[in-house]
Short mmCIF file of C-alpha atoms in Angstrom, two decimals:
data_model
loop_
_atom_site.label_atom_id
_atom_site.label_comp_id
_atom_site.label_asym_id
_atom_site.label_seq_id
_atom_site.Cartn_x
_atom_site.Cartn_y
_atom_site.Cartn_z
CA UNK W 1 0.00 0.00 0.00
CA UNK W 2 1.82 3.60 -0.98
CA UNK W 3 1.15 6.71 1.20
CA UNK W 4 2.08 10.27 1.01
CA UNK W 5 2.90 12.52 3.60
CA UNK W 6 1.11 16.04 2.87
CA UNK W 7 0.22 19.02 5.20
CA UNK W 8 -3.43 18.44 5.39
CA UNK W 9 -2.34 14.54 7.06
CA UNK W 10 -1.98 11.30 5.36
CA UNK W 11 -3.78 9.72 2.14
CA UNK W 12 -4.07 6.31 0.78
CA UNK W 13 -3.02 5.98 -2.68
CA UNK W 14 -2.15 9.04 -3.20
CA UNK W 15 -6.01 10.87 -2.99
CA UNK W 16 -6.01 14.28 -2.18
CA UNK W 17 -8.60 14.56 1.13
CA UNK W 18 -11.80 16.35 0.18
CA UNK W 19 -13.08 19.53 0.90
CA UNK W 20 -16.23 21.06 1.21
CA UNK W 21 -16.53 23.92 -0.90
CA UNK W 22 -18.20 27.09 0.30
CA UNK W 23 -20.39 27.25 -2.72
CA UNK W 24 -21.31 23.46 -2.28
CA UNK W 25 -22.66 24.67 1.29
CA UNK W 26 -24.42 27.66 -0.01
CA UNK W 27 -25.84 25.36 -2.89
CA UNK W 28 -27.29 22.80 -0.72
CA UNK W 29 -28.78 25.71 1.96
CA UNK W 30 -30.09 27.77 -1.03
CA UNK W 31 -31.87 24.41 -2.83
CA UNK W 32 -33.19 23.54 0.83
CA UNK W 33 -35.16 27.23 0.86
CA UNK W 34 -36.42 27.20 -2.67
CA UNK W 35 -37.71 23.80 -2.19
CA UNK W 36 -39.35 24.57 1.25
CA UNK W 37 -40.80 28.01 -0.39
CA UNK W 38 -42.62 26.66 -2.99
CA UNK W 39 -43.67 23.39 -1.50
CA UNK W 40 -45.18 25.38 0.91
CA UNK W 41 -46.32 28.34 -1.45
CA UNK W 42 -48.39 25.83 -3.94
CA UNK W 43 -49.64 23.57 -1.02
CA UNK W 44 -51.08 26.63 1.05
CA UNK W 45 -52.28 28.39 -2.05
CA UNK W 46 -53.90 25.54 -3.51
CA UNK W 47 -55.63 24.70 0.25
CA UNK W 48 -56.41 27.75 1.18
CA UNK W 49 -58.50 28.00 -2.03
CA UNK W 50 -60.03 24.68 -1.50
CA UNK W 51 -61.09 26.01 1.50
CA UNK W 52 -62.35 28.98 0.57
CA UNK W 53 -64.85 27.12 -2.33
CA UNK W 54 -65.97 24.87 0.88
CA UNK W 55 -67.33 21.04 0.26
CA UNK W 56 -65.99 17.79 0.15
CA UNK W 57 -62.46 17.00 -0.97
CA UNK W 58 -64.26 14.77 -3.49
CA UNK W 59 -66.53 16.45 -5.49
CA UNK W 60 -66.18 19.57 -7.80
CA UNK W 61 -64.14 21.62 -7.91
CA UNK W 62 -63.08 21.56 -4.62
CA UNK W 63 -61.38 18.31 -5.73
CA UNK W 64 -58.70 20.34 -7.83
CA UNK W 65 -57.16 22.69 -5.52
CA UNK W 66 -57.39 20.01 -3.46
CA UNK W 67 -55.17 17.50 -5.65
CA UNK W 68 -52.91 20.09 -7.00
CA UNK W 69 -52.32 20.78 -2.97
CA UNK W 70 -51.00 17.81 -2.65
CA UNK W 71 -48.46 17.92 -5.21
CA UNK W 72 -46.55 20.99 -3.78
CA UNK W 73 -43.83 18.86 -2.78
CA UNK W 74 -43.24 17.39 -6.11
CA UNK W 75 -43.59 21.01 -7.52
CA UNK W 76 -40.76 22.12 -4.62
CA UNK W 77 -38.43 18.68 -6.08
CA UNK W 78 -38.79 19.93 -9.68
CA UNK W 79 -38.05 23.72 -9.42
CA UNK W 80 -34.80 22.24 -7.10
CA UNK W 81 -34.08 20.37 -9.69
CA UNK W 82 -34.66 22.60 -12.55
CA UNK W 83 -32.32 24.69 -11.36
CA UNK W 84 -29.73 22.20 -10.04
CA UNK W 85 -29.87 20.88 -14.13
CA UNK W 86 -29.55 24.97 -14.78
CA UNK W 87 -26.40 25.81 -13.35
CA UNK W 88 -24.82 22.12 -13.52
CA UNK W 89 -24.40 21.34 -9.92
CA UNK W 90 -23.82 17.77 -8.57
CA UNK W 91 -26.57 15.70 -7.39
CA UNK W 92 -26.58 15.73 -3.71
CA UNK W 93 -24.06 12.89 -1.93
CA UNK W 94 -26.61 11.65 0.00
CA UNK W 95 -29.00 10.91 -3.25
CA UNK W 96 -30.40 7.20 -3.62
CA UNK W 97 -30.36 7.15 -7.27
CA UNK W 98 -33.17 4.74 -8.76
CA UNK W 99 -30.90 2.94 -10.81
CA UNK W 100 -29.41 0.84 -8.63
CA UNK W 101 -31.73 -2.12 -9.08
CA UNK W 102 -30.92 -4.12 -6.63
CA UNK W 103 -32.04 -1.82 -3.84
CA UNK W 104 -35.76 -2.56 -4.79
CA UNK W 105 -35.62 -5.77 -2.87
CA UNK W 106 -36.26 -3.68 0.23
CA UNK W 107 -39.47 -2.28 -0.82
CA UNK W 108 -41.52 -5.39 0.08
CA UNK W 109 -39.73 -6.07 3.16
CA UNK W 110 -40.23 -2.08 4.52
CA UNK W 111 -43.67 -1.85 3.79
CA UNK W 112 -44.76 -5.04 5.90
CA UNK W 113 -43.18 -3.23 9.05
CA UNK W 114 -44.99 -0.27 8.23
CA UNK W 115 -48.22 -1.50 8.21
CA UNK W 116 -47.78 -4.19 10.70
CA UNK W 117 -46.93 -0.90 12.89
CA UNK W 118 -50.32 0.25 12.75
CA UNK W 119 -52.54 -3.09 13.11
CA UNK W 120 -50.15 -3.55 16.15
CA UNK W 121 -50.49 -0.62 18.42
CA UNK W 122 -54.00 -0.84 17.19
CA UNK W 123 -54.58 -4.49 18.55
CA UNK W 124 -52.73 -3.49 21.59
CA UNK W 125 -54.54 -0.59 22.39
CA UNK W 126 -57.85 -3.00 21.86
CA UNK W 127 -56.11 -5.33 24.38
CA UNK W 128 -55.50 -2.66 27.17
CA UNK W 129 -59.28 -1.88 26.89
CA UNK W 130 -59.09 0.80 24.40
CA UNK W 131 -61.51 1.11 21.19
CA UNK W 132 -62.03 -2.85 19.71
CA UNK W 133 -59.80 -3.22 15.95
CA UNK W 134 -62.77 -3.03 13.60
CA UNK W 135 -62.74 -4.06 9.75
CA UNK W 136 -66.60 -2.99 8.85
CA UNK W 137 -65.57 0.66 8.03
CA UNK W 138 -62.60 0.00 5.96
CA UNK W 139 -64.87 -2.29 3.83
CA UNK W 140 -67.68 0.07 3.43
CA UNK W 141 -64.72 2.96 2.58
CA UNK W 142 -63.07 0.08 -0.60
CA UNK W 143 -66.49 -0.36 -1.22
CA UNK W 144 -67.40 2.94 -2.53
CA UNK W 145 -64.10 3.84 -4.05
CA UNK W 146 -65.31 1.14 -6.41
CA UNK W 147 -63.11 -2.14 -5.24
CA UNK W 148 -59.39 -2.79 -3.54
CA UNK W 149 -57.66 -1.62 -6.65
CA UNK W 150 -59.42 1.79 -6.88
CA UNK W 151 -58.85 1.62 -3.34
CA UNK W 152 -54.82 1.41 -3.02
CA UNK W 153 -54.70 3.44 -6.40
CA UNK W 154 -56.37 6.61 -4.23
CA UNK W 155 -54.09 5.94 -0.86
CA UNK W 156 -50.56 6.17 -3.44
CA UNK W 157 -51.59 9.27 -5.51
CA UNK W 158 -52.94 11.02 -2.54
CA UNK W 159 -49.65 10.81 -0.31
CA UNK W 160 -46.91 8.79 -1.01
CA UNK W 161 -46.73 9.82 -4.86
CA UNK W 162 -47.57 13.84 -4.03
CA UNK W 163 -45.13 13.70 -1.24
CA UNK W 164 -42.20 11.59 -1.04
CA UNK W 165 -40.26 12.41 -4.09
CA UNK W 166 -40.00 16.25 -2.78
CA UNK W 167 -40.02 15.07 1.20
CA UNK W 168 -37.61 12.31 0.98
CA UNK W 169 -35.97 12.51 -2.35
CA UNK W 170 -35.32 16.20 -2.77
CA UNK W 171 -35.27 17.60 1.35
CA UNK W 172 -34.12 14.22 2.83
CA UNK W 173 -30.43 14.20 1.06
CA UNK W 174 -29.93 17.75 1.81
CA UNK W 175 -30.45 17.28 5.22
CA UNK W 176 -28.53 14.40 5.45
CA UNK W 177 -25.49 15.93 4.05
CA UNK W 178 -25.09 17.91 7.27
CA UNK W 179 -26.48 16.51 10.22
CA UNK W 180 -27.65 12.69 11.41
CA UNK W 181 -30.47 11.10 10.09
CA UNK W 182 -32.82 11.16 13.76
CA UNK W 183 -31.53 14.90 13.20
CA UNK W 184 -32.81 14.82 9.75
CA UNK W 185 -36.23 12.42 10.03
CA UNK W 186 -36.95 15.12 13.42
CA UNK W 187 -36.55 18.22 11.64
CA UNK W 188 -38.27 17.04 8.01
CA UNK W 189 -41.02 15.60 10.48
CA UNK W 190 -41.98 18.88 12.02
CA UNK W 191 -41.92 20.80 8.48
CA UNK W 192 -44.22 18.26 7.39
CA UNK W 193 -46.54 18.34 10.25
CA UNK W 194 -46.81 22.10 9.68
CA UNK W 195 -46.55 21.91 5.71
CA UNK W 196 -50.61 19.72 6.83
CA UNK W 197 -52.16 22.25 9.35
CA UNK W 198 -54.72 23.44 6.07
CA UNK W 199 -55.95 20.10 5.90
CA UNK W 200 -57.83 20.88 9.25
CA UNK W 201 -59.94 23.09 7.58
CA UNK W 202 -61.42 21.52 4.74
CA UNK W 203 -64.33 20.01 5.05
CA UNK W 204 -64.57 16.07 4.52
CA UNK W 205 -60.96 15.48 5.71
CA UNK W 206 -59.93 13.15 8.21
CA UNK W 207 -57.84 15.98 9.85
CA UNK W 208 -61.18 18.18 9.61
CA UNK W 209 -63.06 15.52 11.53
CA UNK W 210 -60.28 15.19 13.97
CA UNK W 211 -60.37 18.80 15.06
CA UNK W 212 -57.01 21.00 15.46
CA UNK W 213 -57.52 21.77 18.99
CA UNK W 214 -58.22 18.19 19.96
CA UNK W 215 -56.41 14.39 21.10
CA UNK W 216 -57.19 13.59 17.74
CA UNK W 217 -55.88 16.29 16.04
CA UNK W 218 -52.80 16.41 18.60
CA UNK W 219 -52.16 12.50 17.92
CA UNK W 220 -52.55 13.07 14.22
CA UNK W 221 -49.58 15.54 13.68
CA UNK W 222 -47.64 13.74 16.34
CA UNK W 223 -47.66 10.68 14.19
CA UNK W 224 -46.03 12.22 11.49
CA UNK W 225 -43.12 12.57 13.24
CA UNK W 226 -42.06 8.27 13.59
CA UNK W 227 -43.45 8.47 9.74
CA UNK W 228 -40.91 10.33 8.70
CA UNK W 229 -38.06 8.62 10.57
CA UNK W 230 -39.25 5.86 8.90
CA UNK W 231 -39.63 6.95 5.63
CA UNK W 232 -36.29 8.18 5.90
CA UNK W 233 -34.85 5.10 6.98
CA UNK W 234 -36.51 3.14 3.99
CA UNK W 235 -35.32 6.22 1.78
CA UNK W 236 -31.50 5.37 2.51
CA UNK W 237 -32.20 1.52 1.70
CA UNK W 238 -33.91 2.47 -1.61
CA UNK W 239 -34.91 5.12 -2.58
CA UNK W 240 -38.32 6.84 -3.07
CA UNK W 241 -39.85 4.09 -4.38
CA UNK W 242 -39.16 2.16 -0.54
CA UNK W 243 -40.02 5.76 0.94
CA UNK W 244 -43.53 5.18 -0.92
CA UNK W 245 -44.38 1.88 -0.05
CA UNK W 246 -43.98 2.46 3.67
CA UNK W 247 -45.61 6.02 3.66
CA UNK W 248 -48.41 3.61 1.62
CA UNK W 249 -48.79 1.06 4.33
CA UNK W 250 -49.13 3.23 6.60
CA UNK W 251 -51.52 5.63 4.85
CA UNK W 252 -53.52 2.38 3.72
CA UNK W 253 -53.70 0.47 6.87
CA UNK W 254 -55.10 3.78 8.90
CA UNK W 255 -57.83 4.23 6.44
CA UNK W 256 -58.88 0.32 6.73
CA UNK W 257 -58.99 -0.13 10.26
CA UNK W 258 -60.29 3.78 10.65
CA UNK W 259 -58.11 4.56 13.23
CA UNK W 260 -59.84 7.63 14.95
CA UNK W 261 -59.20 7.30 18.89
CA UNK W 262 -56.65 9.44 20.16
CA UNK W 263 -55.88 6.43 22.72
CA UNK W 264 -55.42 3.96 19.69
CA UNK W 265 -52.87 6.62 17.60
CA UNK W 266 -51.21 7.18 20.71
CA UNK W 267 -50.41 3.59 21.09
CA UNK W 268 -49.64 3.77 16.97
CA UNK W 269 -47.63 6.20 17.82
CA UNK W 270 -45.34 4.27 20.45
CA UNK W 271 -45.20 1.32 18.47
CA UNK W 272 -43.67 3.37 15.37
CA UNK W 273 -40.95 5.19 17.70
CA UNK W 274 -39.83 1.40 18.73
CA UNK W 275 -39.56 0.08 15.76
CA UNK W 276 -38.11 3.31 14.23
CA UNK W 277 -35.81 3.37 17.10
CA UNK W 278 -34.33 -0.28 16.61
CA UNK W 279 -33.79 0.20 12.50
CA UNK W 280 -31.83 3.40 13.10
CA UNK W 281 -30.34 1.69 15.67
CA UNK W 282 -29.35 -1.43 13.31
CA UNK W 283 -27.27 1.20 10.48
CA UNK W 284 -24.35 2.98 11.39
CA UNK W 285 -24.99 6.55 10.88
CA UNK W 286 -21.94 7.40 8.65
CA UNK W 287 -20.85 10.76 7.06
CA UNK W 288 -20.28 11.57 3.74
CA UNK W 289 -18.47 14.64 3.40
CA UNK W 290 -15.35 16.09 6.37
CA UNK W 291 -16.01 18.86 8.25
CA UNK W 292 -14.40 22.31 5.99
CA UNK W 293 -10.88 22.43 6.55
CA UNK W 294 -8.94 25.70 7.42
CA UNK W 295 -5.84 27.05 5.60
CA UNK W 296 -2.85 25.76 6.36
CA UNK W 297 -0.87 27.05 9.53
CA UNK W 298 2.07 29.32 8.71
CA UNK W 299 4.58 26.37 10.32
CA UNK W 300 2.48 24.16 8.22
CA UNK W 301 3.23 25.97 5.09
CA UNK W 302 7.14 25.85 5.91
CA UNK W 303 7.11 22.05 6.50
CA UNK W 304 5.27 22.07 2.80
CA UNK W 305 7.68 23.77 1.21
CA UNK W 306 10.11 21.46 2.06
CA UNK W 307 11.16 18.04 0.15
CA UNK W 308 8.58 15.77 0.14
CA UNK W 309 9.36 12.42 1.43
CA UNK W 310 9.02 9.63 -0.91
CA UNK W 311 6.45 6.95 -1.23
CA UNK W 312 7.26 3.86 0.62
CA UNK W 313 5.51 0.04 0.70
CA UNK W 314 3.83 -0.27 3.75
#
């Protein structure tokens, strides 16, 4: 194995040690604003007018804005990456590119968890005398979306296809290039509990039914929080598409059991920290990029400027 001795330490093979470049920095803050600005600026807008027409999320036109609102966090991932493509920057290091095939083995695997998550804290908060796990309203709800197909086909366009290509595949990586991925899963978490607070007030939601000042409603945004640990988690195994499926097992196993109780998402709730818990646990949290380095010391630069000792076998 060769080596070099060099003022900024030692290198294998020769490899210069990399920095991070101020503009990198100011790249990946800058991308981070413009995609939080206008996922926040379509999804507000287009909720606020949804509001503002009044009715159900499902009939017309109140179904538009509401749609479109959705989407704001795919809008948010293609303006980011608009301009990214614009002024030729590098995709962010922390990027799960879709190519890599053999990542997709995961998705099956993540999305049991998820939803296994769900029908467990429900079944144990129906054990510890809580609100009995009920099927008859999640078959009446497949029913009149027209069948199970209809049925899952609503639950991915409605969240995990809106949400988790700006959330996890656009936000996610940029956090991740500067702080841990709890750090990361927390912070994304609360934006997205915040990035929902419209929902509240439209009429036929689950969130308007809950009630913002309520257990409910408290329990609701709460959740969101283990969601997008998870989410993240499956994210770094592969990619959006795993970042889907569990956001879709979740999503899809609420709306069949109709979780409502505050006591049963509480005990959702503690299930998903667990098992969040344990599979951050299970991956060592590893950085990608050093800390910036400083110029070099002014006894440094003497010892530089001196002959350079030749590479040796180690």
């Amino acid at each position: 194995m060769f080596h070099r001795k060099s003022g900024t330490g030692t290198t294998r093979s020769g490899e210069a040690p990399r920095q991070v470049q101020a503009g990198d920095i100011h790249g990946r803050k800058s991308g981070l604003a413009l995609f939080f600005a206008v996922t926040f600026t379509t999804t507000w807008a287009f909720w606020l007018i949804a509001i503002a027409l009044g009715g159900s999320p499902t009939s017309s036109p109140t179904a538009i804005p509401y749609l479109l609102g959705g989407f704001g966090p795919v809008f948010g991932a293609i303006v980011v990456r608009a301009r990214r493509a614009r002024r030729r920057e590098p995709v962010p290091a922390r990027t799960v590119k879709f190519r890599q095939g053999t990542r997709l083995f995961w998705v099956p695997p993540l999305l049991v968890p998820a939803s296994a998550s769900v029908v467990a804290g429900a079944l144990l908060a129906d054990l510890l005398g809580g609100p009995g796990v009920s099927l008859t309203e999640g078959r009446e709800l497949i029913s009149t979306v027209g069948g199970v197909v209809p049925f899952f086909v609503s639950m991915l366009v409605a969240g995990p296809l809106a949400e988790e290509p700006g959330w996890r595949g656009t936000a996610y990586p940029r956090l991740r290039a500067s702080m841990s991925r709890l750090r990361a899963g927390l912070l994304l978490g609360a934006v997205w509990a915040v990035c929902h607070l419209p929902l509240f007030f439209i009429e036929g939601t689950v969130q308007a039914e809950f009630g913002l000042i309520s257990w409910s409603g408290l329990m609701f945004s709460l959740s969101v929080i283990p969601v997008a640990l998870l989410t993240g988690y499956a994210y770094e195994r592969a990619g959006v598409a795993a970042s889907i499926a569990v956001h879709l097992g979740f999503n899809a196993t609420m709306a069949v059991l109709t979780v409502e109780s505050p006591v049963t998402q509480a005990f959702i709730v503690a299930v998903q920290v667990v098992l969040a818990s344990a599979l951050l646990a299970t991956r060592r949290d590893r950085r990608t990029e050093p800390p910036v380095q400083a110029g070099p010391h002014p006894h440094q630069a003497l010892t530089e400027a001196s002959p350079r000792v030749s590479p040796t076998r180690g």
